Short mmCIF file of C-alpha atoms in Angstrom, two decimals:
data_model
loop_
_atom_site.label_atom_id
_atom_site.label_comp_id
_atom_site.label_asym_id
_atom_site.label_seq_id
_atom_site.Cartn_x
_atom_site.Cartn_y
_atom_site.Cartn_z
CA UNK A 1 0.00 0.00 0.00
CA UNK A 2 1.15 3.68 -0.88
CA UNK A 3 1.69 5.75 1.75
CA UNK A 4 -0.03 9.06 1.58
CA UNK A 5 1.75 12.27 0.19
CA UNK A 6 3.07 15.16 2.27
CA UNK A 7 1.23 17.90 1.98
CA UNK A 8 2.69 21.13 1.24
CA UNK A 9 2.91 24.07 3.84
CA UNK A 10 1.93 26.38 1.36
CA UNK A 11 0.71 24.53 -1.80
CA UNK A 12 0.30 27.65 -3.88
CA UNK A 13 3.49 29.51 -3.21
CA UNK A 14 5.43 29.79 -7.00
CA UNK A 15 8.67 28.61 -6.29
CA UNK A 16 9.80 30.46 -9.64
CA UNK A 17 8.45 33.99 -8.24
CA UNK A 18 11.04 36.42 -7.84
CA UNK A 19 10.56 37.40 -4.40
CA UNK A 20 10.70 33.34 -3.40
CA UNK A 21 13.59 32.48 -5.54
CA UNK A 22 15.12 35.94 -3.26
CA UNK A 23 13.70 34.71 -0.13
CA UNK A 24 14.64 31.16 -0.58
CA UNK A 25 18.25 33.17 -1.68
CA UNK A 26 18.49 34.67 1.69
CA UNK A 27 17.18 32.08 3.89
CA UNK A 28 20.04 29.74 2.59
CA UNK A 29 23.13 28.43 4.22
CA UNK A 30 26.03 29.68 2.64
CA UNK A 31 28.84 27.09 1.04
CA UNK A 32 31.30 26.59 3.97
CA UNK A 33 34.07 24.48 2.88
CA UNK A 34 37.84 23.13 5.34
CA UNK A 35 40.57 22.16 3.74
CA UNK A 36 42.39 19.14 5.36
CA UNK A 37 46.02 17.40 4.86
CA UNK A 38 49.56 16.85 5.68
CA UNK A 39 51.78 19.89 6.17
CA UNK A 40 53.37 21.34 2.85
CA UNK A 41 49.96 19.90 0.66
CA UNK A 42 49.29 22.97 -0.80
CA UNK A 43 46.22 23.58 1.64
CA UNK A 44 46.45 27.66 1.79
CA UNK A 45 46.89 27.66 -1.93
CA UNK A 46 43.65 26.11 -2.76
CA UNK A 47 42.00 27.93 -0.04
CA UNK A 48 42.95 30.98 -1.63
CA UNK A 49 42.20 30.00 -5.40
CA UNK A 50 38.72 28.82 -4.02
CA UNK A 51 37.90 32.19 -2.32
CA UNK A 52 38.55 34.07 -4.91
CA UNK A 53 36.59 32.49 -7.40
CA UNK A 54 33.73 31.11 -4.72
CA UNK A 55 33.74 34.48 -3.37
CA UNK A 56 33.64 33.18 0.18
CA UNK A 57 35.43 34.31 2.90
CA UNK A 58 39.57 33.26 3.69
CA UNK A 59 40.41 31.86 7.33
CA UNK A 60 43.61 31.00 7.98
CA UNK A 61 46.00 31.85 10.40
CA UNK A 62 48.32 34.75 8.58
CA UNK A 63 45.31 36.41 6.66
CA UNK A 64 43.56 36.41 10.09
CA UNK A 65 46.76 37.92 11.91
CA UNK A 66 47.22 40.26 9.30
CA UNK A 67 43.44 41.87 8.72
CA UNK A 68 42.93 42.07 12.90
CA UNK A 69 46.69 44.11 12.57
CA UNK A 70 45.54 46.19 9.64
CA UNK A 71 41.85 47.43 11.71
CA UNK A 72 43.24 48.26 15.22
CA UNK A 73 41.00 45.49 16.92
CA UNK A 74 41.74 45.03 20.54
CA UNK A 75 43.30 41.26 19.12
CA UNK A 76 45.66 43.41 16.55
CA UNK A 77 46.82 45.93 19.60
CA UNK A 78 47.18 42.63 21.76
CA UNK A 79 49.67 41.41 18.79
CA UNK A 80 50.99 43.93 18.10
CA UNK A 81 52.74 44.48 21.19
CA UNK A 82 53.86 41.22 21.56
CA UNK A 83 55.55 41.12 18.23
CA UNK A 84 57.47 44.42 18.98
CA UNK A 85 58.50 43.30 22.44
CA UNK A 86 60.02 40.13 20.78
CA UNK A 87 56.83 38.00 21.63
CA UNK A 88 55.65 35.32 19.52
CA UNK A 89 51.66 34.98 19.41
CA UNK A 90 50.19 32.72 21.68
CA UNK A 91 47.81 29.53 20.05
CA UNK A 92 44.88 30.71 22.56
CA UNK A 93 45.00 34.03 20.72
CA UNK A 94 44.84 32.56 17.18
CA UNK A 95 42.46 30.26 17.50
CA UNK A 96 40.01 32.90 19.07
CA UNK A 97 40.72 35.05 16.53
CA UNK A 98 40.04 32.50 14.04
CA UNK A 99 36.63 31.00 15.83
CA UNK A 100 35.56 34.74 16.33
CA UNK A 101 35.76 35.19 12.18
CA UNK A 102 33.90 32.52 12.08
CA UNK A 103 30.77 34.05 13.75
CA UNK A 104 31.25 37.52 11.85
CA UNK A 105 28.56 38.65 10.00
CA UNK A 106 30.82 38.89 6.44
CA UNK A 107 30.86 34.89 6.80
CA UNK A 108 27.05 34.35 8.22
CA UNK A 109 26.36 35.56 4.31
CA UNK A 110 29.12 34.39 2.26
CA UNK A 111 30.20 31.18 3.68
CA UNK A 112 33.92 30.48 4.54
CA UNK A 113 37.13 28.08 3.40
CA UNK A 114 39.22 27.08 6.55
CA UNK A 115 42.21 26.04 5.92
CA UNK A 116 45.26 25.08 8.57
CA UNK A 117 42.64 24.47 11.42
CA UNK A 118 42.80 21.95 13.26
CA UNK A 119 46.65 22.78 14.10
CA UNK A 120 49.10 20.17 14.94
CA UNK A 121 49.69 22.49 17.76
CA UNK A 122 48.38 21.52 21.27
CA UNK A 123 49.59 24.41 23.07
CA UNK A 124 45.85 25.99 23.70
CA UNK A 125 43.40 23.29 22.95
CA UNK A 126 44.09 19.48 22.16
CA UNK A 127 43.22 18.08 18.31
CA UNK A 128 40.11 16.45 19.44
CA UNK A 129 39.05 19.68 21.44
CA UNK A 130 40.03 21.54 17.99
CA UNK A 131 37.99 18.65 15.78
CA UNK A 132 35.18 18.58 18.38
CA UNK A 133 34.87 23.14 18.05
CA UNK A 134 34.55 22.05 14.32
CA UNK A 135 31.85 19.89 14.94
CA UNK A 136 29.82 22.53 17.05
CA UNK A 137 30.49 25.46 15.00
CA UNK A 138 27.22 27.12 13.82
CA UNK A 139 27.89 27.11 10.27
CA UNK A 140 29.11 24.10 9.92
CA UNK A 141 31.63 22.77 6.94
CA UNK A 142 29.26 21.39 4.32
CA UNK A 143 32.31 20.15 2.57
CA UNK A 144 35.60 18.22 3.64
CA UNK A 145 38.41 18.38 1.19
CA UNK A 146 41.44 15.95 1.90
CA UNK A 147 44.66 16.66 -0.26
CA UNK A 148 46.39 13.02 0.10
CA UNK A 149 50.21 12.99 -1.04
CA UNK A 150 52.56 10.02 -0.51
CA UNK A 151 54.72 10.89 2.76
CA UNK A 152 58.31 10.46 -0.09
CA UNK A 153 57.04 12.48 -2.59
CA UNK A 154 55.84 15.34 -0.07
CA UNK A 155 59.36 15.31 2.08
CA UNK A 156 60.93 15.96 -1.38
CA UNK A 157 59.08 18.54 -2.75
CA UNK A 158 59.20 20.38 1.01
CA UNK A 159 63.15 19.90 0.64
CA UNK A 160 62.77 21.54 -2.50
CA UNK A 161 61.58 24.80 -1.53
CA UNK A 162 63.23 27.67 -1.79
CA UNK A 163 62.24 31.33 -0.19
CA UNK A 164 63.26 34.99 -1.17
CA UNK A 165 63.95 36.54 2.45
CA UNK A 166 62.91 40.36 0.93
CA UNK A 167 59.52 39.40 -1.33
CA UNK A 168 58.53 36.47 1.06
CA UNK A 169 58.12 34.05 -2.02
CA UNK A 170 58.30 30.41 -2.31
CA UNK A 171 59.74 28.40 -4.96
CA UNK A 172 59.30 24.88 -6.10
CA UNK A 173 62.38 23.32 -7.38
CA UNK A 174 60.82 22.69 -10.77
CA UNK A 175 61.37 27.10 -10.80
CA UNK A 176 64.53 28.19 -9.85
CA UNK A 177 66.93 24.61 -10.43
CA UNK A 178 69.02 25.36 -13.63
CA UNK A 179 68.96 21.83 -14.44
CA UNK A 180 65.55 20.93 -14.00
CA UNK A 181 65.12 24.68 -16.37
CA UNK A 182 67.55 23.38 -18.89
CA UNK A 183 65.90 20.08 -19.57
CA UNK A 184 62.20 21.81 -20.07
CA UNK A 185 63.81 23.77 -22.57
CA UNK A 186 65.72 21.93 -24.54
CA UNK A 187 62.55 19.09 -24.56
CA UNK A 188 60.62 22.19 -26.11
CA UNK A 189 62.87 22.66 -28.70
CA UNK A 190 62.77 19.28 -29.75
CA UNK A 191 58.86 19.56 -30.24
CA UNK A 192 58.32 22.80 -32.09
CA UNK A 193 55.19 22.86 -34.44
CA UNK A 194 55.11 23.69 -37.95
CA UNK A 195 51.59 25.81 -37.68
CA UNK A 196 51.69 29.55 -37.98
CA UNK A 197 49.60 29.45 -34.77
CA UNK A 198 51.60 27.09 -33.19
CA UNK A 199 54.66 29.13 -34.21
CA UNK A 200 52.92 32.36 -32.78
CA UNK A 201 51.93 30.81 -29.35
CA UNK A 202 55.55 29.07 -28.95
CA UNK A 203 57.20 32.49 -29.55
CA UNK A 204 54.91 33.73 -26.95
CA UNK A 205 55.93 31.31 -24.86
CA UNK A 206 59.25 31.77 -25.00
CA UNK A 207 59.49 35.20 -25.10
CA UNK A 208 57.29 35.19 -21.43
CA UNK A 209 59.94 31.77 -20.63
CA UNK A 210 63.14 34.35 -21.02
CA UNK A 211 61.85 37.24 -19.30
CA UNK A 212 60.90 34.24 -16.45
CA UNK A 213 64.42 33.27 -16.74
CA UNK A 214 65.71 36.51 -16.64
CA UNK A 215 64.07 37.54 -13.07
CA UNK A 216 64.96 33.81 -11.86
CA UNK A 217 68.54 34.37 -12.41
CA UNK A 218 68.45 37.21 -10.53
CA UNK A 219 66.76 35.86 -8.05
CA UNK A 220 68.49 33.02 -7.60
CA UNK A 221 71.72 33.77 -6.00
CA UNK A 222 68.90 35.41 -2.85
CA UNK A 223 66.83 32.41 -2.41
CA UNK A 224 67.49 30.36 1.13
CA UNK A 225 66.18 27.29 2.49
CA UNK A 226 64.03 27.78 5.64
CA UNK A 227 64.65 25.85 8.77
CA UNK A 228 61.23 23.88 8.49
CA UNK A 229 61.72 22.65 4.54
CA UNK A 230 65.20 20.67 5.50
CA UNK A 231 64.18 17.18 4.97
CA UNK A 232 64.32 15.98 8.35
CA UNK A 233 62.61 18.57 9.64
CA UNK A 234 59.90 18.03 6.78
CA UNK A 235 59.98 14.17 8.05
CA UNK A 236 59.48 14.78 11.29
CA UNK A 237 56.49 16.74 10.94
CA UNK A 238 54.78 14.53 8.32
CA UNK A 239 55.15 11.93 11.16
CA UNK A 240 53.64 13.94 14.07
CA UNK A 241 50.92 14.80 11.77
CA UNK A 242 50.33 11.16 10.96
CA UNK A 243 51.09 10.15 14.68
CA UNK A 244 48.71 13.13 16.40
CA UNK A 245 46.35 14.05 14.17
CA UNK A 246 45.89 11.76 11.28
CA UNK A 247 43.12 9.01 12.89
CA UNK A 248 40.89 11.79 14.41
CA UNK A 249 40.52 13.56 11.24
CA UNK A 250 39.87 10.10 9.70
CA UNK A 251 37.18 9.58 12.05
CA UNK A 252 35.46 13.12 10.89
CA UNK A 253 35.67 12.04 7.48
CA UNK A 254 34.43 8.37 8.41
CA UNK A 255 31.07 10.80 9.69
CA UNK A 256 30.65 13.01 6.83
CA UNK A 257 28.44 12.17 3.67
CA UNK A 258 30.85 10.29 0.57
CA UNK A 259 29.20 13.09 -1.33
CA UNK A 260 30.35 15.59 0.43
CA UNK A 261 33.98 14.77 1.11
CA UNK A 262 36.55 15.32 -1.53
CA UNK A 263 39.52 13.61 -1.73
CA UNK A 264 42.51 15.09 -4.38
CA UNK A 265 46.01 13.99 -4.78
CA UNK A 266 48.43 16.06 -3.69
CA UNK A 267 50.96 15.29 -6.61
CA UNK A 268 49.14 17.08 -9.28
CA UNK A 269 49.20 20.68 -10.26
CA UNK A 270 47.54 23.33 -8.12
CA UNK A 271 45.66 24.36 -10.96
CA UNK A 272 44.61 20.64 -11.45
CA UNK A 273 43.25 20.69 -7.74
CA UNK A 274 41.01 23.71 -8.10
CA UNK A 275 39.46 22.54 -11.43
CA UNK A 276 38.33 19.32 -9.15
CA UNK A 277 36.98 21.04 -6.83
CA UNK A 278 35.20 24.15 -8.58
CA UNK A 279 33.53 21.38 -10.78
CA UNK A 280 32.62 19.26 -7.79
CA UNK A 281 30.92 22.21 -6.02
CA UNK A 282 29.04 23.12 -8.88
CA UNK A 283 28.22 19.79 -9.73
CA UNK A 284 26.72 19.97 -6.72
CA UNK A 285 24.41 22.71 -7.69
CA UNK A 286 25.76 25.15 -5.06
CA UNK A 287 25.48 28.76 -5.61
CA UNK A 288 28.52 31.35 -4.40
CA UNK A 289 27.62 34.63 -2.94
CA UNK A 290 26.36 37.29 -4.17
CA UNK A 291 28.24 40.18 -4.33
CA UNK A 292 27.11 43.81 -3.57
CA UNK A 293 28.34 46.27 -5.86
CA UNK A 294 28.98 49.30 -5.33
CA UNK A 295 27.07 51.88 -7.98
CA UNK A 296 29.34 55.45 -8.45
CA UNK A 297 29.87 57.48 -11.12
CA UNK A 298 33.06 58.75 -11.26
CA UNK A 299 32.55 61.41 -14.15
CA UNK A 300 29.13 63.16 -12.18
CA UNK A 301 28.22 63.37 -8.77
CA UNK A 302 24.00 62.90 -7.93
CA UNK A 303 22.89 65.18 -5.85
CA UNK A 304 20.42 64.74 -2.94
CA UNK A 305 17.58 66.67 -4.69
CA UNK A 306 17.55 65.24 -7.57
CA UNK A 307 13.91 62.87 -7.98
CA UNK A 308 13.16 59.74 -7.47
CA UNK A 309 12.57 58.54 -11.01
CA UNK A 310 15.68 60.53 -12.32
CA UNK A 311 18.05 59.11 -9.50
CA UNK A 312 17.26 55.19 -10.33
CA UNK A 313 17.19 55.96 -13.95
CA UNK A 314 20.59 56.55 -13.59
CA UNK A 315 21.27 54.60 -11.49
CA UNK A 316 19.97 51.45 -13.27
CA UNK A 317 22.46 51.72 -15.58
CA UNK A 318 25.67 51.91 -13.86
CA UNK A 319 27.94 49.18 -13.95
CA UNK A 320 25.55 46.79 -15.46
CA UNK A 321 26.86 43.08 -15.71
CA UNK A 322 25.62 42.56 -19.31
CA UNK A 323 24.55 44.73 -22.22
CA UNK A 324 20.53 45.46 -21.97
CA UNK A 325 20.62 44.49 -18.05
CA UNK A 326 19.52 47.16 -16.05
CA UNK A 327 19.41 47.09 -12.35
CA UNK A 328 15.95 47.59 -10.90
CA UNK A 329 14.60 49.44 -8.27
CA UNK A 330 13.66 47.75 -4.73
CA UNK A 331 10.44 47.46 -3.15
CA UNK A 332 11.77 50.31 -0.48
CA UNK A 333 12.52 53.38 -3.29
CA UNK A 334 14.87 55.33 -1.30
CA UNK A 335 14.19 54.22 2.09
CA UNK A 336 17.59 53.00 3.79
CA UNK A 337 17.14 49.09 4.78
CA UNK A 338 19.10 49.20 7.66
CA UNK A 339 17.18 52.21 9.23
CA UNK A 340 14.31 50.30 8.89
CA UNK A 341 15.60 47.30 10.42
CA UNK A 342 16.05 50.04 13.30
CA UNK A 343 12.08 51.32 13.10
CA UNK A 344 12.87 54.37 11.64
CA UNK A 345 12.44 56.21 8.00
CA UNK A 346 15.39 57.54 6.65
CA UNK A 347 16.46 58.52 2.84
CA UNK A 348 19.08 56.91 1.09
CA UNK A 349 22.41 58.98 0.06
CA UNK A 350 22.46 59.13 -4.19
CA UNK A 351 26.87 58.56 -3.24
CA UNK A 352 26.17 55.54 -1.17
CA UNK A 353 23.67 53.02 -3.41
CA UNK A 354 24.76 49.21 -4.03
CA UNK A 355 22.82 46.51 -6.19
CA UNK A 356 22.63 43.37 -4.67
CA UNK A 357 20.69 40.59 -6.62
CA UNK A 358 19.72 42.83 -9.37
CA UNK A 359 17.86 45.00 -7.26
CA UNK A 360 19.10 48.55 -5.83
CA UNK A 361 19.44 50.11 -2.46
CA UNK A 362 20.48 53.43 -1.30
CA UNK A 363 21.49 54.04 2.61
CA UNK A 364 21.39 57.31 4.85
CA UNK A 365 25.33 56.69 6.19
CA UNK A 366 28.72 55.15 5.60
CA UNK A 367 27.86 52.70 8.76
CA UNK A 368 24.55 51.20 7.23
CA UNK A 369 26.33 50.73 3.81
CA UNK A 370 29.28 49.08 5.79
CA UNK A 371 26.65 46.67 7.75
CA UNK A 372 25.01 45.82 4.80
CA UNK A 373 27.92 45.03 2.34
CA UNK A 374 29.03 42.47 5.22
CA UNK A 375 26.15 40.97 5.33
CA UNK A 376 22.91 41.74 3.60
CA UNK A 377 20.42 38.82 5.11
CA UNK A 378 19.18 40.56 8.29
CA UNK A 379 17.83 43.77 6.77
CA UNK A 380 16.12 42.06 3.78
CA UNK A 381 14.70 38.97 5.14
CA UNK A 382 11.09 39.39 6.21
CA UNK A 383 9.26 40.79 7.82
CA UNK A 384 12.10 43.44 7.69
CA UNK A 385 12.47 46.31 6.48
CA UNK A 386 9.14 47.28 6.85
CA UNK A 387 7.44 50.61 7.66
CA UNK A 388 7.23 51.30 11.15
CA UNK A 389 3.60 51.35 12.31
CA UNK A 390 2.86 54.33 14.72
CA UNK A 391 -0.01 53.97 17.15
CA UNK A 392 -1.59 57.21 18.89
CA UNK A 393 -3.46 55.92 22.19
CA UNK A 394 -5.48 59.24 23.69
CA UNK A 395 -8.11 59.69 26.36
CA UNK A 396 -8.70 61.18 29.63
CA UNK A 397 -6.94 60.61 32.46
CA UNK A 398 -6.93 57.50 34.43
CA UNK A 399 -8.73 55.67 31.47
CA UNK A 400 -5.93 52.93 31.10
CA UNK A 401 -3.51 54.64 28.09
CA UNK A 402 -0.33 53.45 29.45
CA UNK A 403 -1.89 50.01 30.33
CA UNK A 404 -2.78 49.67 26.57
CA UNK A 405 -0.25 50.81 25.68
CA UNK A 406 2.32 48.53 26.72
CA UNK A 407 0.30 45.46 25.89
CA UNK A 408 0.40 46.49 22.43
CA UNK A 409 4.13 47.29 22.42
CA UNK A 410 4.82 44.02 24.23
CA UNK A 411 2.42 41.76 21.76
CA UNK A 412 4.08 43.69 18.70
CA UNK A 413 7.83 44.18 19.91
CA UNK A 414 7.17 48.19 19.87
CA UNK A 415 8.41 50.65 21.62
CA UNK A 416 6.62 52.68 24.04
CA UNK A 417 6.94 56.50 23.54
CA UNK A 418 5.51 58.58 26.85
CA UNK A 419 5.16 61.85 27.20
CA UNK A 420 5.39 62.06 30.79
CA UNK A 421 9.03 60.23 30.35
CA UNK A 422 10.00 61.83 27.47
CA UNK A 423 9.35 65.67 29.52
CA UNK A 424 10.81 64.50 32.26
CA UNK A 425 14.49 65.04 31.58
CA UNK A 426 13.56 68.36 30.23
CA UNK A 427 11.42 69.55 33.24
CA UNK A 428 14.41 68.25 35.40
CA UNK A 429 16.60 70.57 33.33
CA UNK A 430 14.63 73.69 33.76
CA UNK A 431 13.87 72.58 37.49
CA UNK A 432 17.67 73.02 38.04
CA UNK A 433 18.29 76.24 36.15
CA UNK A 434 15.53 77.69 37.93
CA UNK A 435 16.86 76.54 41.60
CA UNK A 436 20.56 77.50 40.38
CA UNK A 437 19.21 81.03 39.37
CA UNK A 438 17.55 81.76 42.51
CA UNK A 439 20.48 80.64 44.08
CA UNK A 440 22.64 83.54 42.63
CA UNK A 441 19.60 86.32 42.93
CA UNK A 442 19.90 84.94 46.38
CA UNK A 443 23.38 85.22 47.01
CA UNK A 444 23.47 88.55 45.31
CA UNK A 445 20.71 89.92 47.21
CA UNK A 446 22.37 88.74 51.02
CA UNK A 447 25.85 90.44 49.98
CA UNK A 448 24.06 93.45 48.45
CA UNK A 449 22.58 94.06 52.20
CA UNK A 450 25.66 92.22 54.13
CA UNK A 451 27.41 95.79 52.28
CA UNK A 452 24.65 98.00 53.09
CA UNK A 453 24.79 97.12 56.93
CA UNK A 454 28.78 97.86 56.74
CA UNK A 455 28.39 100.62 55.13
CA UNK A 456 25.78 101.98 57.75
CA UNK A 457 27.94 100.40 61.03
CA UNK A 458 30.50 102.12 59.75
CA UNK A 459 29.16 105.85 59.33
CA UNK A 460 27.91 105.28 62.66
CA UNK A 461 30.97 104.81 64.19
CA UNK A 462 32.48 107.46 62.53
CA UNK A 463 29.76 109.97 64.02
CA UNK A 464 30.56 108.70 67.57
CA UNK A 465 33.90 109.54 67.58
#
């Protein structure tokens, strides 16, 4: 027997509708993806590649470091002096930093790669602690991604590297070893093409090769191994990954959905890598963020007067995405969203308008357009931003008003305005200047007749004698 079909919530809702498809948008959980493997993998690479392209938001330890620095939070001061009183930073300190990015708003809206957490370091919390924070996070990873290289191969190509000490750049061996430069060469030569094209592109190619060459070789006599990339050093921490931290991250994978977990080898190309995963993801039928754009016109400023119609007209058609695509005005004209979300009505700037899927929105200060372009979701999901609705409760006295009139601002989440409250600070005020004024008529009147009596004692005195 059958069983019986679910019935729909709302069976006549048009999940093709614009607003829906926006709502539905909004309401989503954004693509959160951590990037797992052996030290030296080529984990921060992909993150990076993936970011840029996903549009989602970079965690790792040195970007982290670096962006709390740059904005003067009360982690960058921290830092900060610890790196110029010969510190080093403390594990406790990154990995708040990095759990408190997390929870920012920027990532609530458009998803985040991790990459390099958990750390083989056990200074602040242990691996499973770290593993078990990953399971609890509130956006949780939807995707794993395990970059699996052979423990010979990845010593070698560690041993390999080479760093410039100025520019902070690393080299595989494959770019800066004359030999290894030599060989590619010459096996080029060998396998010239006889098409025009061909011809074209291999001139290219080597034309872009000698200039390469030429900044190698004078880079090359600067490079220097680091400490860590010495092959023992590189074999020693392959094994206290595999020893510490390998069979708890195996049992994380072990939980997650096949589907979900990606698994690339470490020996291929970067380039490779991110091609496997991009086309997993959208494979997937996963959706990056949206981005906010900012609309300016750097040739004419719009001014404040200028109408309604006129301003989105011109608007519309400022940095549009494809020829014929106009952006379109929101539901809210020139009401700023996030002084709605507040409860209260305020114009949008012409200087400060973004478009945001396809639809445009213009905000009363450089604080609501920074709120919003880190994360749009709060001020456009319903039932916000909406109008505020203004109630006016009058009678005589004693006939319940205030009564009334917090039940309705405590059913509807409203706020009550009394008069009573609202004079209060003011009569106060004028209480107090009053009071200090008759102070200092009163004080001018007791010296005025503290003088007079002198004055009189005085003559008197005089007379007598």
């Amino acid at each position: 027997m059958a069983s019986p079909e679910k019935k729909q919530d709302y069976p006549f809702v048009d999940i093709f509708d614009e607003d829906e498809a926006e709502k539905s948008f909004l309401l989503s959980k954004p693509t959160c993806l951590i990037i797992l493997g052996k030290p030296g993998t080529g984990k921060k690479t992909l993150a990076k590649k993936i970011a840029q392209l996903w549009k989602c938001t970079l965690i790792e330890a040195l970007e982290v470091i670096e962006e709390n620095i740059t904005a003067g939070t009360e982690y960058g001061l921290k830092m900060q002096e610890l790196l110029f009183g010969g510190q080093s930073i403390p594990e406790e300190l990154i990995t708040k930093m990095i759990l408190k990015k997390i929870e920012s708003p920027e990532v609530v809206h458009f998803g985040y790669v991790l990459s390099g957490f958990p750390s083989l370091s056990e200074e602040y919390m242990t691996i499973s602690e770290q593993i078990e924070k990953i399971r609890n996070l509130k956006l949780k990873p939807n995707f794993l991604i395990n970059i699996k290289c052979p423990d010979y191969d990845l010593c070698q190509r560690l041993s390999g590297q080479r760093q410039h000490p100025d520019a902070g750049q690393i080299y595989q061996k494959n770019q800066w070893d004359p030999e290894i430069l030599d060989k590619r060469k010459k096996k080029k030569d060998q396998h010239r093409g006889e098409d025009e094209e061909e011809e074209e592109e291999e001139e290219q190619e080597e034309e872009d090769e000698a200039a390469a060459d030429t900044i190698m070789s004078d880079i090359l006599p600067h490079l220097v191994q680091r400490p860590e990339d010495f092959l023992e050093n590189s074999e020693a921490r392959v094994n206290l990954y595999k020893d510490t931290m390998l069979h708890p991250l195996e049992d994380m994978m072990a939980e997650q959905d096949s589907q979900y977990l990606i698994e690339l080898d470490g020996n291929k190309h970067p380039n490779e890598l991110f091609s496997s995963v991009i086309a997993r993801l959208q494979s997937m039928g996963l959706r990056n963020g949206a981005l906010i754009t900012r609309l300016q016109n750097p040739e004419e400023e719009l001014s404040e007067g200028m109408e309604t119609d006129e301003l989105f007209r011109t608007l519309s058609s400022l940095k549009i995405i494809a020829p014929r695509y106009r952006w379109r005005r929101s539901r809210w004209g020139r009401a700023c969203p996030v002084a709605l979300k507040e409860g209260n009505i305020v114009m949008g700037l012409p200087d400060l308008a973004v478009s945001f899927l396809g639809k445009m929105y213009l905000f009363s200060s450089q604080e609501a357009l920074r709120a919003f372009m880190l994360n749009p979701r709060p001020y456009l999901l319903p039932p916000m931003p909406l109008p505020p609705c203004k109630v006016l409760v009058f009678g005589p006295p004693l006939s319940g008003k205030t009564t009334l009139c917090n039940w309705i601002a405590n059913k509807y989440k409203g706020k009550v305005l009394d008069m009573d409250k609202l004079i209060q600070p003011c009569m106060e005020k004028a209480k107090e200047k009053i009071i200090e004024q008759a102070r200092i008529a009163a004080i001018d009147v007791a010296i005025t007749k503290v003088k007079n009596k002198l004055e009189v004692e005085k003559m008197l005195k005089e007379q007598g004698e």
